[in-house]
Tab-separated table of C-alpha atoms and ligand atoms in Angstrom:
chain	number	residue	atom	x	y	z
A	1	MET	CA	-0.965	14.591	41.609
A	2	THR	CA	-1.023	12.454	38.468
A	3	ASN	CA	-1.593	14.209	35.195
A	4	PRO	CA	-4.574	13.156	33.095
A	5	ILE	CA	-3.871	11.223	29.908
A	6	PHE	CA	-6.274	12.112	27.121
A	7	LEU	CA	-7.375	9.854	24.295
A	8	SER	CA	-6.165	11.873	21.315
A	9	VAL	CA	-4.911	15.437	21.538
A	10	PRO	CA	-3.149	17.786	19.084
A	11	HIS	CA	0.634	17.764	18.727
A	12	ILE	CA	1.812	21.298	18.009
A	13	VAL	CA	5.582	21.238	17.631
A	14	GLY	CA	6.261	22.505	14.094
A	15	ASN	CA	5.726	25.776	12.243
A	16	GLU	CA	2.205	26.351	13.609
A	17	LYS	CA	2.980	29.505	15.602
A	18	LYS	CA	5.278	30.903	12.916
A	19	TYR	CA	2.683	30.537	10.142
A	20	VAL	CA	-0.252	31.743	12.244
A	21	MET	CA	1.754	34.824	13.350
A	22	ASP	CA	2.784	35.448	9.746
A	23	CYS	CA	-0.851	35.208	8.708
A	24	LEU	CA	-1.855	37.667	11.457
A	25	ASP	CA	0.945	40.056	10.481
A	26	SER	CA	-0.195	39.958	6.867
A	27	GLU	CA	-3.777	40.763	7.954
A	28	TRP	CA	-5.013	38.241	5.327
A	29	ILE	CA	-6.773	36.194	7.948
A	30	SER	CA	-10.047	35.420	6.232
A	31	THR	CA	-10.908	33.117	3.323
A	32	SER	CA	-8.529	34.792	0.837
A	33	GLY	CA	-4.787	34.986	1.179
A	34	LYS	CA	-1.988	32.604	0.462
A	35	TYR	CA	-2.363	30.180	3.351
A	36	VAL	CA	-5.588	28.618	2.077
A	37	SER	CA	-4.115	27.774	-1.328
A	38	ASP	CA	-0.738	26.818	0.209
A	39	PHE	CA	-2.503	24.344	2.502
A	40	GLU	CA	-4.581	22.962	-0.386
A	41	ASN	CA	-1.500	22.503	-2.573
A	42	ALA	CA	0.540	20.871	0.198
A	43	PHE	CA	-2.364	18.569	1.007
A	44	ALA	CA	-2.935	17.571	-2.635
A	45	SER	CA	0.739	16.771	-3.124
A	46	CYS	CA	0.888	14.842	0.171
A	47	VAL	CA	-1.928	12.468	-0.857
A	48	ASN	CA	-1.106	12.642	-4.561
A	49	SER	CA	-4.467	14.064	-5.640
A	50	PRO	CA	-4.979	16.291	-8.718
A	51	GLY	CA	-6.154	19.009	-6.319
A	52	ALA	CA	-7.820	19.671	-2.995
A	53	VAL	CA	-10.372	22.146	-1.668
A	54	ALA	CA	-10.244	23.272	1.959
A	55	CYS	CA	-13.496	23.779	3.799
A	56	VAL	CA	-14.841	24.530	7.260
A	57	ASN	CA	-15.047	20.938	8.439
A	58	GLY	CA	-15.273	17.322	7.324
A	59	THR	CA	-19.072	17.268	7.501
A	60	ALA	CA	-19.296	20.188	5.059
A	61	ALA	CA	-16.851	18.333	2.788
A	62	LEU	CA	-19.198	15.326	2.775
A	63	HIS	CA	-22.200	17.559	2.049
A	64	ILE	CA	-20.501	19.121	-0.980
A	65	CYS	CA	-19.361	15.722	-2.324
A	66	LEU	CA	-22.907	14.344	-2.104
A	67	ILE	CA	-24.121	17.340	-4.131
A	68	LEU	CA	-21.326	16.837	-6.674
A	69	ALA	CA	-22.162	13.123	-6.852
A	70	GLY	CA	-25.611	14.169	-8.058
A	71	VAL	CA	-27.501	12.540	-5.178
A	72	LYS	CA	-31.133	13.685	-5.478
A	73	PRO	CA	-33.862	13.976	-2.848
A	74	GLY	CA	-35.514	10.610	-2.263
A	75	GLU	CA	-32.533	8.587	-3.533
A	76	GLU	CA	-30.473	6.289	-1.349
A	77	VAL	CA	-26.836	6.160	-0.283
A	78	LEU	CA	-25.096	3.101	1.209
A	79	VAL	CA	-23.311	3.898	4.471
A	80	PRO	CA	-21.744	1.905	7.314
A	81	THR	CA	-23.691	1.657	10.551
A	82	LEU	CA	-20.400	1.646	12.459
A	83	THR	CA	-18.970	5.132	11.976
A	84	PHE	CA	-19.113	8.590	13.491
A	85	ILE	CA	-22.517	9.927	12.431
A	86	ALA	CA	-21.304	12.774	10.137
A	87	PRO	CA	-21.478	10.888	6.790
A	88	VAL	CA	-24.970	9.640	7.665
A	89	ASN	CA	-26.218	13.114	8.564
A	90	ALA	CA	-24.720	14.490	5.331
A	91	VAL	CA	-26.914	12.070	3.347
A	92	LYS	CA	-29.928	13.708	4.994
A	93	TYR	CA	-28.638	17.201	4.129
A	94	VAL	CA	-29.325	16.369	0.461
A	95	PHE	CA	-32.729	14.877	1.398
A	96	ALA	CA	-31.604	11.351	0.528
A	97	GLU	CA	-31.940	8.218	2.672
A	98	PRO	CA	-29.124	6.150	4.185
A	99	VAL	CA	-29.114	2.338	3.852
A	100	PHE	CA	-26.930	0.778	6.521
A	101	VAL	CA	-24.291	-1.897	5.890
A	102	ASP	CA	-22.553	-4.097	8.504
A	103	CYS	CA	-18.809	-4.077	9.268
A	104	ASN	CA	-16.096	-6.730	8.951
A	105	ASP	CA	-13.363	-7.679	11.446
A	106	PHE	CA	-11.406	-4.497	10.668
A	107	LEU	CA	-14.547	-2.426	11.430
A	108	ASN	CA	-14.846	-1.419	7.769
A	109	MET	CA	-17.787	-2.082	5.454
A	110	ASP	CA	-18.299	-5.821	4.942
A	111	MET	CA	-17.799	-6.547	1.232
A	112	GLU	CA	-19.489	-9.987	1.391
A	113	LYS	CA	-22.665	-8.456	2.724
A	114	LEU	CA	-22.453	-5.461	0.411
A	115	GLU	CA	-22.163	-7.771	-2.585
A	116	LYS	CA	-25.060	-9.924	-1.352
A	117	PHE	CA	-27.220	-6.850	-0.788
A	118	LEU	CA	-26.519	-5.466	-4.257
A	119	SER	CA	-27.040	-8.790	-6.029
A	120	THR	CA	-30.128	-10.015	-4.174
A	121	GLU	CA	-31.909	-6.949	-2.763
A	122	CYS	CA	-31.529	-4.635	-5.764
A	123	VAL	CA	-32.328	-4.625	-9.465
A	124	SER	CA	-30.187	-2.899	-12.040
A	125	GLU	CA	-31.639	-1.620	-15.302
A	126	ASP	CA	-29.984	0.744	-17.786
A	127	LYS	CA	-27.255	1.461	-15.197
A	128	ILE	CA	-29.849	2.514	-12.618
A	129	LEU	CA	-29.726	0.545	-9.395
A	130	VAL	CA	-33.036	0.253	-7.546
A	131	ASN	CA	-33.603	-1.053	-4.033
A	132	LYS	CA	-36.364	-3.676	-4.395
A	133	LYS	CA	-37.698	-3.061	-0.891
A	134	THR	CA	-38.080	0.716	-1.132
A	135	GLY	CA	-38.294	1.240	-4.891
A	136	ARG	CA	-35.700	4.022	-4.573
A	137	ARG	CA	-32.621	4.553	-6.703
A	138	ILE	CA	-29.307	3.917	-4.967
A	139	ARG	CA	-26.898	6.551	-6.260
A	140	ALA	CA	-23.771	6.438	-4.141
A	141	ILE	CA	-21.763	4.689	-1.464
A	142	ILE	CA	-19.704	6.194	1.373
A	143	PRO	CA	-16.971	3.840	2.566
A	144	VAL	CA	-15.535	5.195	5.822
A	145	HIS	CA	-11.958	4.096	6.512
A	146	ILE	CA	-12.247	3.421	10.219
A	147	PHE	CA	-9.410	4.334	12.619
A	148	GLY	CA	-6.797	4.308	9.821
A	149	SER	CA	-7.599	1.007	8.100
A	150	ILE	CA	-8.664	1.428	4.481
A	151	CYS	CA	-11.776	-0.472	3.308
A	152	ASP	CA	-11.215	-3.283	0.820
A	153	MET	CA	-11.167	-0.834	-2.086
A	154	ASP	CA	-10.429	-3.484	-4.736
A	155	ARG	CA	-13.722	-5.204	-4.030
A	156	LEU	CA	-15.608	-2.019	-3.316
A	157	MET	CA	-14.558	-0.292	-6.537
A	158	ALA	CA	-15.378	-3.415	-8.571
A	159	LEU	CA	-18.879	-3.419	-7.086
A	160	ALA	CA	-19.279	0.339	-7.573
A	161	GLU	CA	-18.272	-0.030	-11.230
A	162	LYS	CA	-20.595	-2.989	-11.778
A	163	TYR	CA	-23.603	-1.249	-10.190
A	164	ASN	CA	-22.800	2.294	-11.314
A	165	LEU	CA	-22.424	3.801	-7.855
A	166	THR	CA	-20.489	6.994	-7.137
A	167	VAL	CA	-17.899	6.451	-4.406
A	168	ILE	CA	-17.290	9.129	-1.751
A	169	GLU	CA	-14.497	7.928	0.525
A	170	ASP	CA	-14.695	9.343	4.016
A	171	ALA	CA	-10.962	9.301	4.684
A	172	THR	CA	-11.209	11.508	7.760
A	173	GLU	CA	-9.588	8.934	10.024
A	174	SER	CA	-7.058	7.609	7.530
A	175	LEU	CA	-5.062	10.582	6.281
A	176	GLY	CA	-1.635	9.104	5.455
A	177	SER	CA	-2.882	5.512	5.018
A	178	LYS	CA	-2.025	3.838	1.707
A	179	MET	CA	-2.948	0.710	-0.221
A	180	LEU	CA	-0.047	-1.764	-0.248
A	181	SER	CA	-1.277	-4.207	-2.883
A	182	GLY	CA	-3.903	-4.840	-5.535
A	183	ARG	CA	-5.243	-2.567	-8.235
A	184	PHE	CA	-4.729	0.581	-6.149
A	185	ALA	CA	-1.308	-0.224	-4.651
A	186	GLY	CA	0.498	2.939	-3.570
A	187	MET	CA	-2.626	5.093	-3.564
A	188	HIS	CA	-3.721	7.121	-0.556
A	189	ALA	CA	-7.013	6.744	1.272
A	190	GLY	CA	-9.385	9.324	-0.168
A	191	THR	CA	-7.944	9.283	-3.698
A	192	ILE	CA	-9.316	5.982	-4.999
A	193	GLY	CA	-13.050	6.668	-5.304
A	194	ASN	CA	-14.670	9.553	-7.188
A	195	PHE	CA	-14.383	11.830	-4.141
A	196	GLY	CA	-12.523	11.894	-0.838
A	197	THR	CA	-13.215	13.847	2.335
A	198	PHE	CA	-11.036	14.628	5.356
A	199	SER	CA	-11.402	16.407	8.710
A	200	PHE	CA	-8.945	18.401	10.814
A	201	ASN	CA	-11.011	18.319	13.950
A	202	GLY	CA	-9.004	18.412	17.216
A	203	ASN	CA	-8.615	14.656	17.683
A	204	LYS	CA	-7.471	13.833	14.117
A	205	ILE	CA	-3.907	12.890	13.143
A	206	ILE	CA	-3.389	16.484	12.014
A	207	THR	CA	-5.592	19.331	13.144
A	208	CYS	CA	-6.217	23.018	12.617
A	209	GLY	CA	-8.757	23.160	15.427
A	210	GLY	CA	-11.503	22.537	12.902
A	211	GLY	CA	-11.419	22.139	9.158
A	212	GLY	CA	-11.980	19.800	6.246
A	213	MET	CA	-10.702	18.936	2.772
A	214	ILE	CA	-12.237	17.620	-0.434
A	215	THR	CA	-10.357	15.613	-3.051
A	216	ALA	CA	-11.730	14.407	-6.374
A	217	LYS	CA	-10.482	12.235	-9.185
A	218	ASN	CA	-11.867	14.537	-11.840
A	219	PRO	CA	-10.234	18.016	-11.773
A	220	GLU	CA	-13.544	19.534	-12.971
A	221	PHE	CA	-15.074	18.507	-9.649
A	222	ILE	CA	-12.211	20.170	-7.758
A	223	LYS	CA	-13.128	23.429	-9.482
A	224	LYS	CA	-16.802	22.872	-8.819
A	225	ALA	CA	-16.151	22.095	-5.144
A	226	LYS	CA	-14.299	25.391	-4.797
A	227	TYR	CA	-17.179	27.206	-6.520
A	228	LEU	CA	-19.856	25.647	-4.271
A	229	THR	CA	-17.890	26.188	-1.036
A	230	THR	CA	-17.452	29.901	-1.838
A	231	GLN	CA	-21.124	30.843	-2.363
A	232	ALA	CA	-21.196	29.785	-6.043
A	233	LYS	CA	-19.982	33.168	-7.244
A	234	ASN	CA	-19.977	33.385	-11.058
A	235	ASP	CA	-18.861	36.975	-11.127
A	236	GLU	CA	-16.655	38.419	-8.387
A	237	LEU	CA	-17.515	42.042	-9.181
A	238	HIS	CA	-21.250	41.935	-9.661
A	239	TYR	CA	-21.985	38.991	-7.378
A	240	ILE	CA	-23.757	36.852	-9.912
A	241	HIS	CA	-24.733	33.375	-8.704
A	242	ASP	CA	-26.018	30.681	-11.053
A	243	GLU	CA	-26.435	28.061	-8.343
A	244	VAL	CA	-27.159	27.796	-4.635
A	245	GLY	CA	-23.770	28.119	-2.924
A	246	TYR	CA	-22.430	27.545	0.572
A	247	ASN	CA	-20.176	29.529	2.884
A	248	TYR	CA	-17.933	26.551	3.610
A	249	ARG	CA	-14.475	28.035	2.939
A	250	LEU	CA	-11.712	27.528	5.520
A	251	THR	CA	-10.131	30.704	6.904
A	252	ALA	CA	-6.460	31.522	6.267
A	253	LEU	CA	-5.732	31.538	10.005
A	254	LEU	CA	-6.782	27.903	10.276
A	255	ALA	CA	-5.135	27.013	6.965
A	256	ALA	CA	-1.825	28.384	8.326
A	257	MET	CA	-2.152	25.922	11.172
A	258	GLY	CA	-3.116	23.132	8.737
A	259	LEU	CA	-0.079	23.825	6.549
A	260	ALA	CA	2.261	23.505	9.521
A	261	GLN	CA	0.553	20.267	10.548
A	262	ILE	CA	0.574	18.604	7.119
A	263	GLU	CA	4.332	19.242	6.921
A	264	GLN	CA	4.660	16.910	9.917
A	265	LEU	CA	2.287	14.170	8.755
A	266	PRO	CA	4.994	11.633	7.712
A	267	LYS	CA	6.650	11.979	11.134
A	268	PHE	CA	3.304	11.683	12.949
A	269	VAL	CA	2.413	8.517	11.008
A	270	GLN	CA	5.780	6.985	11.849
A	271	ILE	CA	5.265	7.678	15.562
A	272	LYS	CA	1.706	6.298	15.477
A	273	ARG	CA	2.840	3.088	13.783
A	274	ARG	CA	5.666	2.529	16.245
A	275	ARG	CA	3.335	2.986	19.193
A	276	TYR	CA	0.745	0.692	17.584
A	277	ASP	CA	3.368	-2.086	17.417
A	278	GLU	CA	4.405	-1.453	21.010
A	279	TYR	CA	0.835	-1.655	22.265
A	280	LYS	CA	0.115	-4.705	20.100
A	281	ASN	CA	3.130	-6.645	21.380
A	282	ALA	CA	2.681	-5.719	25.026
A	283	ILE	CA	-1.059	-6.399	25.002
A	284	SER	CA	-0.691	-9.760	23.262
A	285	GLU	CA	0.822	-11.021	26.552
A	286	ILE	CA	-2.401	-10.312	28.462
A	287	PRO	CA	-5.018	-13.099	28.278
A	288	GLY	CA	-8.357	-11.817	27.016
A	289	LEU	CA	-6.987	-8.629	25.432
A	290	SER	CA	-5.740	-7.829	21.942
A	291	ILE	CA	-5.330	-4.852	19.630
A	292	LEU	CA	-7.441	-4.849	16.491
A	293	ASP	CA	-5.508	-5.968	13.394
A	294	ILE	CA	-4.869	-3.987	10.230
A	295	PRO	CA	-5.769	-5.559	6.853
A	296	SER	CA	-2.696	-6.922	5.063
A	297	TYR	CA	-3.305	-4.751	1.968
A	298	CYS	CA	-3.191	-1.523	4.016
A	299	ASP	CA	-0.324	0.634	5.222
A	300	SER	CA	-2.322	2.254	8.021
A	301	ASN	CA	-1.725	5.614	9.702
A	302	CYS	CA	-2.655	3.758	12.942
A	303	TRP	CA	-4.781	6.691	14.081
A	304	PHE	CA	-6.642	4.853	16.852
A	305	TYR	CA	-5.692	1.737	18.822
A	306	SER	CA	-8.759	-0.383	19.430
A	307	LEU	CA	-8.548	-2.727	22.372
A	308	LEU	CA	-10.626	-5.898	21.997
A	309	ILE	CA	-11.838	-7.231	25.317
A	310	ASP	CA	-12.880	-10.830	25.844
A	311	LYS	CA	-14.808	-10.314	29.076
A	312	GLU	CA	-14.771	-13.986	30.095
A	313	LYS	CA	-11.007	-14.392	29.667
A	314	TYR	CA	-9.967	-10.942	30.912
A	315	GLY	CA	-12.414	-10.789	33.785
A	316	LEU	CA	-13.633	-7.242	33.173
A	317	SER	CA	-16.179	-5.856	30.725
A	318	ARG	CA	-15.511	-2.843	28.518
A	319	ASP	CA	-17.378	-0.546	30.896
A	320	GLN	CA	-15.642	-1.910	33.991
A	321	LEU	CA	-12.255	-1.377	32.369
A	322	MET	CA	-13.229	2.121	31.244
A	323	LYS	CA	-14.127	2.988	34.866
A	324	LYS	CA	-10.787	1.623	36.052
A	325	PHE	CA	-8.990	3.893	33.595
A	326	ALA	CA	-11.131	6.879	34.578
A	327	ALA	CA	-10.250	6.345	38.245
A	328	VAL	CA	-6.585	7.007	37.414
A	329	LYS	CA	-7.408	9.898	35.050
A	330	ILE	CA	-6.847	8.038	31.813
A	331	GLN	CA	-9.376	8.794	29.103
A	332	THR	CA	-10.595	5.881	26.982
A	333	ARG	CA	-13.667	5.652	24.770
A	334	PRO	CA	-16.021	2.983	23.410
A	335	ILE	CA	-16.891	3.070	19.722
A	336	TRP	CA	-19.937	4.975	18.509
A	337	LYS	CA	-23.468	3.821	19.154
A	338	LEU	CA	-24.513	2.195	15.886
A	339	ASN	CA	-26.179	4.591	13.479
A	340	HIS	CA	-29.095	2.376	12.484
A	341	GLU	CA	-30.127	2.452	16.164
A	342	GLN	CA	-29.893	6.247	16.485
A	343	LYS	CA	-33.241	8.040	16.822
A	344	PRO	CA	-33.281	9.856	13.432
A	345	TYR	CA	-32.365	6.643	11.562
A	346	ARG	CA	-34.318	3.833	13.239
A	347	GLU	CA	-36.783	3.585	10.370
A	348	CYS	CA	-34.076	3.349	7.674
A	349	GLN	CA	-33.120	0.061	6.079
A	350	ALA	CA	-30.255	-1.808	7.792
A	351	TYR	CA	-28.998	-4.926	6.050
A	352	ARG	CA	-28.042	-7.897	8.270
A	353	ILE	CA	-26.215	-5.950	11.002
A	354	GLU	CA	-24.402	-8.526	13.148
A	355	LYS	CA	-20.667	-7.909	13.561
A	356	ALA	CA	-21.097	-4.210	14.318
A	357	LYS	CA	-23.214	-5.145	17.371
A	358	HIS	CA	-20.523	-7.519	18.603
A	359	TYR	CA	-17.715	-4.994	18.189
A	360	PHE	CA	-19.733	-2.217	19.784
A	361	ASP	CA	-19.844	-4.264	22.992
A	362	CYS	CA	-16.188	-5.251	23.268
A	363	ILE	CA	-14.016	-2.393	21.945
A	364	LEU	CA	-12.374	0.343	23.964
A	365	ASN	CA	-10.086	2.894	22.315
A	366	ILE	CA	-7.005	3.671	24.395
A	367	PRO	CA	-4.726	6.757	24.462
A	368	CYS	CA	-3.103	7.298	21.088
A	369	SER	CA	-1.926	10.929	20.844
A	370	VAL	CA	1.166	11.489	18.725
A	371	GLY	CA	2.771	13.065	21.815
A	372	LEU	CA	2.005	10.122	24.150
A	373	THR	CA	5.164	9.630	26.233
A	374	ASP	CA	6.756	6.315	27.238
A	375	GLU	CA	5.819	7.058	30.823
A	376	GLU	CA	2.165	7.566	29.821
A	377	PHE	CA	2.256	4.402	27.713
A	378	ASN	CA	3.525	2.513	30.784
A	379	ARG	CA	0.721	3.951	32.910
A	380	VAL	CA	-1.848	2.674	30.389
A	381	MET	CA	-0.176	-0.743	30.316
A	382	ASN	CA	-0.080	-0.910	34.116
A	383	VAL	CA	-3.852	-0.497	34.267
A	384	LEU	CA	-4.307	-3.227	31.669
A	385	LYS	CA	-1.923	-5.524	33.560
A	386	ASN	CA	-3.729	-4.702	36.775
A	387	ILE	CA	-0.631	-3.126	38.360
A	388	GLU	CA	-1.941	0.442	38.792
B	401	LIG	C1	-15.482	9.319	9.926
B	401	LIG	C2	-15.734	10.763	10.188
B	401	LIG	N1	-16.331	11.491	9.225
B	401	LIG	C3	-16.575	12.795	9.402
B	401	LIG	C4	-16.239	13.441	10.574
B	401	LIG	C5	-16.653	14.864	10.728
B	401	LIG	O1	-15.652	15.763	10.617
B	401	LIG	P1	-15.845	17.245	11.221
B	401	LIG	O2	-15.917	17.109	12.704
B	401	LIG	O3	-14.651	17.981	10.749
B	401	LIG	O4	-17.120	17.791	10.641
B	401	LIG	C6	-15.596	12.716	11.612
B	401	LIG	C7	-15.139	13.299	12.882
B	401	LIG	O5	-14.943	14.379	13.214
B	401	LIG	C8	-15.344	11.340	11.399
B	401	LIG	O6	-14.740	10.593	12.345
């Protein structure tokens, strides 16, 4: 009986059990207690942020950042069409409208098209950017750093500054990725824009089962994020609330798990990078297949390995190859259906979407867990080489 190989599963080999048991023994298992602040502090120092606020999941983190960015009902937010849907849904949570942008060859937002859209499809007056087609104000932009590769933040930040857009980086998939060159050299994904968001969902590079984190450049927003995620309590004793708050705080039990995981992040990133190189070299020998590149300015966490399939040269389509993997119990996954084609968003503006359609058809993500063994790696390669 062959064991199944999953796409991306947790790797629990550090202090997880110790900290969770300690948390249970202390009986401080809810949203107070030391583990929540310990996790926040460890996270902030790991990504070199002035602070961090833990919350229930990455989607809640995005929701809070959109509120803090001052996005108002009826305004617009620029988002990629090629991403998991969470950042797009979060735009709707604040009653704003997404405007979809195409991707480049690293699957990140295409800066050429973004620049063209801003300069030709919008007008800017008194630092207010208005979409000529809809007449709505565009307030913010959410670059999503796909599969570990950071967006071209030099160009993106220059555009955001020129057009007065607030930047919320969705760094969910790129925890541990850093800029190697340019204006932001040495900085971590999620700490370059005004806000950063992260998720600790089960398939992420570190996980606590479910959870999220908010970072912000301005320490005032860190405080405000904590306030909003804990029901906007102005007075602890008399329960006075000056604003609408949210019950988005992470529990200490999950934070204990998160703390143990973040301690291991540098090791996990090292393993992911090594395996990325191994896959890339081995797959480069197979006609019609390659592993998606990483931009030269980015030191990626190599979270996911995206296989590019040239159907004519390889002889199998993405779906045929996926079935072949499934037959030998190896889980693989195509990238997300594009958001501008999803039912709730079909009527929203989508600007010149071309590359995202191409990549949707020819990418398959292959097993990438931190704990993937050499034997499992060989099984994946055997399928690709048509041996298994
Ligand atoms: C890019 C991106 N943003 C946000 C999320 C949502 O995070 P969560 O599942 O913690 O709400 C995910 C995936 O989980 C994601 O891949």
